Amino acid sequence: DTAVSQTPKYLVTQMGNDKSIKCEQNLGHDTMYWYKQDSKKFLKIMFSYNNKELIINETVPNRFSPKSPDKAHLNLHINSLELGDSAVYFCASSQIGPSTDTQYFGPGTRLTVL
Amino acid sequence: GIQVEQSPPDLILQEGANSTLRCNFSDSVNNLQWFHQNPWGQLINLFYIPSGTKQNGRLSATTVATERYSLLYISSSQTTDSGVYFCAVERWNTDKLIFGTGTRLQVFP
């Protein structure tokens, strides 16, 4: 039983193309996130959604557009890909409560822009 | 913004050794989590520990929120403990985790 799944696992594409990464969680969580991990392993939050509503947008270029069709899915669409977009993108989910906010991560999508 | 620093940046151990990883943060937080990223890239949550002490098998963690640090203890390390350990914190009412710089652990047989 995969709790947080992402597709595809690897994505290799040319500069200027548009691509999407899909994320699904079956944990019943209300909140979902996208993170970017660069080549130095630094992890930074990009977006978070709570019940399909955008909560956090961390000064990410508007070429990145998240979409949440329902609270179990949070997809990431990237337009006009640039070399600097190469990274590993992680989706995560959590259920925020009074004594817990544990985040569960997907396996990551390694994006390479040539 | 809040600064999250982890030490040491790199740690090399022989199987069976114990280790302590440290996370210092620069502001009050209401959320602190420890993660392990294995050599295949998977991020696994180890502890949700904004304060106090928790234990899970060979791992334990302690957060002293008033002094703005957290410690992760690994006892009797195994090769499967290798990877990068991240601490992540959330400042009050910001709804976002800020990740530390990580500690890369290598355990050799």
Short mmCIF file of C-alpha atoms in Angstrom, two decimals:
data_model
loop_
_atom_site.label_atom_id
_atom_site.label_comp_id
_atom_site.label_asym_id
_atom_site.label_seq_id
_atom_site.Cartn_x
_atom_site.Cartn_y
_atom_site.Cartn_z
CA ASP A 1 0.00 0.00 0.00
CA THR A 2 1.71 3.15 -1.22
CA ALA A 3 0.82 6.08 1.02
CA VAL A 4 2.09 8.93 -1.19
CA SER A 5 2.82 8.13 -4.82
CA GLN A 6 4.27 10.23 -7.60
CA THR A 7 4.55 9.76 -11.34
CA PRO A 8 6.78 9.71 -13.19
CA LYS A 9 9.83 8.71 -11.15
CA TYR A 10 12.21 10.09 -13.79
CA LEU A 11 11.63 12.84 -16.31
CA VAL A 12 14.17 13.90 -18.93
CA THR A 13 13.18 16.71 -21.24
CA GLN A 14 14.45 19.59 -23.35
CA MET A 15 14.55 23.23 -22.33
CA GLY A 16 11.38 25.08 -23.23
CA ASN A 17 9.08 22.06 -22.92
CA ASP A 18 6.05 21.83 -20.61
CA LYS A 19 5.75 18.86 -18.23
CA SER A 20 3.56 17.65 -15.38
CA ILE A 21 4.20 15.58 -12.27
CA LYS A 22 1.30 13.84 -10.54
CA CYS A 23 0.91 13.10 -6.85
CA GLU A 24 -1.69 11.08 -4.99
CA GLN A 25 -2.05 10.22 -1.31
CA ASN A 26 -4.30 7.56 0.17
CA LEU A 27 -3.83 8.57 3.82
CA GLY A 28 -6.93 10.74 4.01
CA HIS A 29 -4.82 13.80 4.80
CA ASP A 30 -6.12 17.33 4.27
CA THR A 31 -2.81 18.99 3.44
CA MET A 32 -0.41 18.32 0.57
CA TYR A 33 2.92 19.89 -0.37
CA TRP A 34 5.49 20.17 -3.12
CA TYR A 35 9.19 20.41 -2.26
CA LYS A 36 12.26 20.89 -4.44
CA GLN A 37 15.59 19.24 -3.57
CA ASP A 38 18.58 20.67 -5.40
CA SER A 39 21.87 18.99 -6.28
CA LYS A 40 23.30 19.86 -2.85
CA LYS A 41 20.42 18.02 -1.17
CA PHE A 42 18.85 21.25 0.11
CA LEU A 43 15.08 20.77 0.52
CA LYS A 44 12.76 23.75 0.12
CA ILE A 45 9.00 23.98 0.21
CA MET A 46 7.33 25.29 -2.95
CA PHE A 47 3.58 25.02 -2.34
CA SER A 48 1.07 23.68 0.12
CA TYR A 49 -2.63 23.02 -0.31
CA ASN A 50 -5.24 22.40 2.35
CA ASN A 51 -8.49 20.85 1.15
CA LYS A 52 -7.78 21.95 -2.42
CA GLU A 53 -7.02 25.53 -1.35
CA LEU A 54 -3.57 27.09 -1.87
CA ILE A 55 -2.03 27.96 1.50
CA ILE A 56 1.63 28.56 0.71
CA ASN A 57 3.33 29.78 -2.45
CA GLU A 58 7.01 30.26 -1.69
CA THR A 59 8.00 32.83 -4.33
CA VAL A 60 8.13 30.14 -6.95
CA PRO A 61 8.24 31.37 -10.60
CA ASN A 62 4.77 31.44 -12.13
CA ARG A 63 5.95 28.88 -14.68
CA PHE A 64 5.13 26.42 -11.87
CA SER A 65 1.41 25.89 -11.43
CA PRO A 66 0.06 23.42 -8.88
CA LYS A 67 -3.42 22.01 -9.29
CA SER A 68 -5.47 20.12 -6.73
CA PRO A 69 -8.55 18.48 -8.28
CA ASP A 70 -9.43 16.94 -4.91
CA LYS A 71 -7.76 16.67 -1.53
CA ALA A 72 -6.07 13.36 -2.42
CA HIS A 73 -4.29 14.76 -5.47
CA LEU A 74 -1.82 17.60 -6.02
CA ASN A 75 -0.26 17.87 -9.45
CA LEU A 76 2.56 20.14 -10.54
CA HIS A 77 2.70 21.60 -14.03
CA ILE A 78 5.84 23.36 -15.23
CA ASN A 79 5.89 25.55 -18.33
CA SER A 80 8.90 26.57 -20.41
CA LEU A 81 11.36 24.38 -18.53
CA GLU A 82 14.78 25.84 -17.78
CA LEU A 83 18.11 24.19 -16.94
CA GLY A 84 17.81 25.42 -13.35
CA ASP A 85 14.60 23.46 -12.89
CA SER A 86 16.62 20.23 -12.82
CA ALA A 87 16.12 18.78 -9.35
CA VAL A 88 14.23 16.13 -7.43
CA TYR A 89 10.64 17.14 -6.69
CA PHE A 90 8.92 15.61 -3.69
CA CYS A 91 5.25 15.56 -2.89
CA ALA A 92 4.21 15.17 0.76
CA SER A 93 1.04 15.08 2.82
CA SER A 94 0.08 15.56 6.44
CA GLN A 95 -2.91 15.77 8.75
CA ILE A 96 -2.46 18.77 10.98
CA GLY A 97 -3.74 18.18 14.49
CA PRO A 98 -3.16 19.33 18.06
CA SER A 99 -0.43 16.78 18.67
CA THR A 100 0.77 15.77 15.27
CA ASP A 101 1.76 17.20 11.95
CA THR A 102 3.93 14.37 10.64
CA GLN A 103 4.67 14.73 6.96
CA TYR A 104 4.81 11.71 4.69
CA PHE A 105 6.84 11.99 1.51
CA GLY A 106 6.46 10.43 -1.90
CA PRO A 107 9.39 8.71 -3.62
CA GLY A 108 10.37 11.83 -5.57
CA THR A 109 10.54 12.69 -9.27
CA ARG A 110 14.00 13.35 -10.69
CA LEU A 111 13.64 16.01 -13.38
CA THR A 112 16.53 16.57 -15.79
CA VAL A 113 16.32 19.46 -18.22
CA LEU A 114 18.76 19.28 -21.14
CA GLY B 1 13.76 33.82 8.24
CA ILE B 2 14.52 31.05 10.68
CA GLN B 3 17.92 29.38 10.41
CA VAL B 4 18.26 25.65 10.92
CA GLU B 5 21.78 24.28 11.27
CA GLN B 6 22.77 20.69 11.67
CA SER B 7 26.02 19.21 12.87
CA PRO B 8 28.17 17.48 12.03
CA PRO B 9 27.73 17.82 8.25
CA ASP B 10 29.35 14.43 7.71
CA LEU B 11 29.79 11.42 9.95
CA ILE B 12 31.55 8.14 9.23
CA LEU B 13 31.03 5.25 11.61
CA GLN B 14 31.76 1.58 11.92
CA GLU B 15 28.84 -0.74 12.51
CA GLY B 16 27.92 -0.95 16.17
CA ALA B 17 29.00 2.58 17.05
CA ASN B 18 26.70 5.16 18.63
CA SER B 19 26.23 8.71 17.39
CA THR B 20 24.52 11.99 18.21
CA LEU B 21 23.27 14.39 15.56
CA ARG B 22 22.39 17.96 16.50
CA CYS B 23 19.91 20.49 15.13
CA ASN B 24 20.03 24.15 16.22
CA PHE B 25 17.32 26.61 15.23
CA SER B 26 17.20 30.37 15.56
CA ASP B 27 13.59 31.03 16.58
CA SER B 28 10.72 29.50 18.57
CA VAL B 29 9.01 26.62 16.82
CA ASN B 30 5.82 24.63 17.27
CA ASN B 31 6.82 21.75 15.07
CA LEU B 32 10.06 19.81 14.68
CA GLN B 33 10.54 16.63 12.70
CA TRP B 34 13.49 14.37 11.96
CA PHE B 35 13.76 12.62 8.60
CA HIS B 36 16.07 10.02 7.12
CA GLN B 37 16.78 10.13 3.39
CA ASN B 38 18.12 6.72 2.38
CA PRO B 39 20.69 6.22 -0.41
CA TRP B 40 17.81 5.64 -2.86
CA GLY B 41 16.39 9.06 -2.09
CA GLN B 42 13.32 8.07 -0.08
CA LEU B 43 12.49 10.45 2.77
CA ILE B 44 11.19 8.71 5.87
CA ASN B 45 9.79 10.52 8.87
CA LEU B 46 11.53 9.37 12.05
CA PHE B 47 10.04 11.59 14.74
CA TYR B 48 7.55 14.38 15.25
CA ILE B 49 9.09 15.97 18.33
CA PRO B 50 8.43 19.67 19.04
CA SER B 51 9.49 19.07 22.65
CA GLY B 52 10.46 16.27 25.00
CA THR B 53 11.97 12.87 24.28
CA LYS B 54 10.83 9.96 22.14
CA GLN B 55 12.33 6.57 21.42
CA ASN B 56 11.79 4.18 18.54
CA GLY B 57 14.01 1.09 18.64
CA ARG B 58 17.66 2.10 18.28
CA LEU B 59 16.72 5.71 17.59
CA SER B 60 15.73 8.35 20.07
CA ALA B 61 15.28 12.11 19.89
CA THR B 62 15.19 14.93 22.38
CA THR B 63 14.07 18.50 21.74
CA VAL B 64 14.75 21.31 24.22
CA ALA B 65 12.53 23.97 22.73
CA THR B 66 13.49 26.68 25.23
CA GLU B 67 17.15 26.31 24.22
CA ARG B 68 16.34 25.87 20.52
CA TYR B 69 17.99 22.58 19.78
CA SER B 70 17.17 18.95 19.11
CA LEU B 71 19.31 15.83 19.25
CA LEU B 72 18.93 12.55 17.39
CA TYR B 73 20.66 9.54 18.94
CA ILE B 74 21.49 6.46 16.91
CA SER B 75 22.69 3.48 18.92
CA SER B 76 24.38 0.33 17.61
CA SER B 77 24.45 1.76 14.10
CA GLN B 78 23.91 -0.51 11.10
CA THR B 79 24.82 -0.09 7.44
CA THR B 80 21.13 0.50 6.71
CA ASP B 81 21.32 3.67 8.82
CA SER B 82 23.44 5.28 6.09
CA GLY B 83 21.97 8.28 4.33
CA VAL B 84 21.21 11.90 5.11
CA TYR B 85 19.40 12.95 8.28
CA PHE B 86 17.36 16.13 8.16
CA CYS B 87 15.81 18.14 10.89
CA ALA B 88 12.88 20.39 9.88
CA VAL B 89 11.11 23.05 11.93
CA GLU B 90 8.03 25.21 11.65
CA ARG B 91 7.77 28.63 13.21
CA TRP B 92 4.49 29.36 14.97
CA ASN B 93 1.57 29.89 12.55
CA THR B 94 3.62 29.74 9.38
CA ASP B 95 2.33 26.34 8.18
CA LYS B 96 5.62 25.47 6.51
CA LEU B 97 8.56 23.25 7.40
CA ILE B 98 12.04 24.70 7.00
CA PHE B 99 14.65 22.01 6.49
CA GLY B 100 18.13 22.02 7.93
CA THR B 101 21.33 21.45 6.01
CA GLY B 102 21.44 17.73 6.81
CA THR B 103 23.98 15.31 8.28
CA ARG B 104 25.35 12.71 5.89
CA LEU B 105 25.97 9.46 7.75
CA GLN B 106 27.98 6.58 6.36
CA VAL B 107 28.12 3.33 8.32
CA PHE B 108 30.71 0.78 7.25
CA PRO B 109 30.69 -2.94 8.15
#
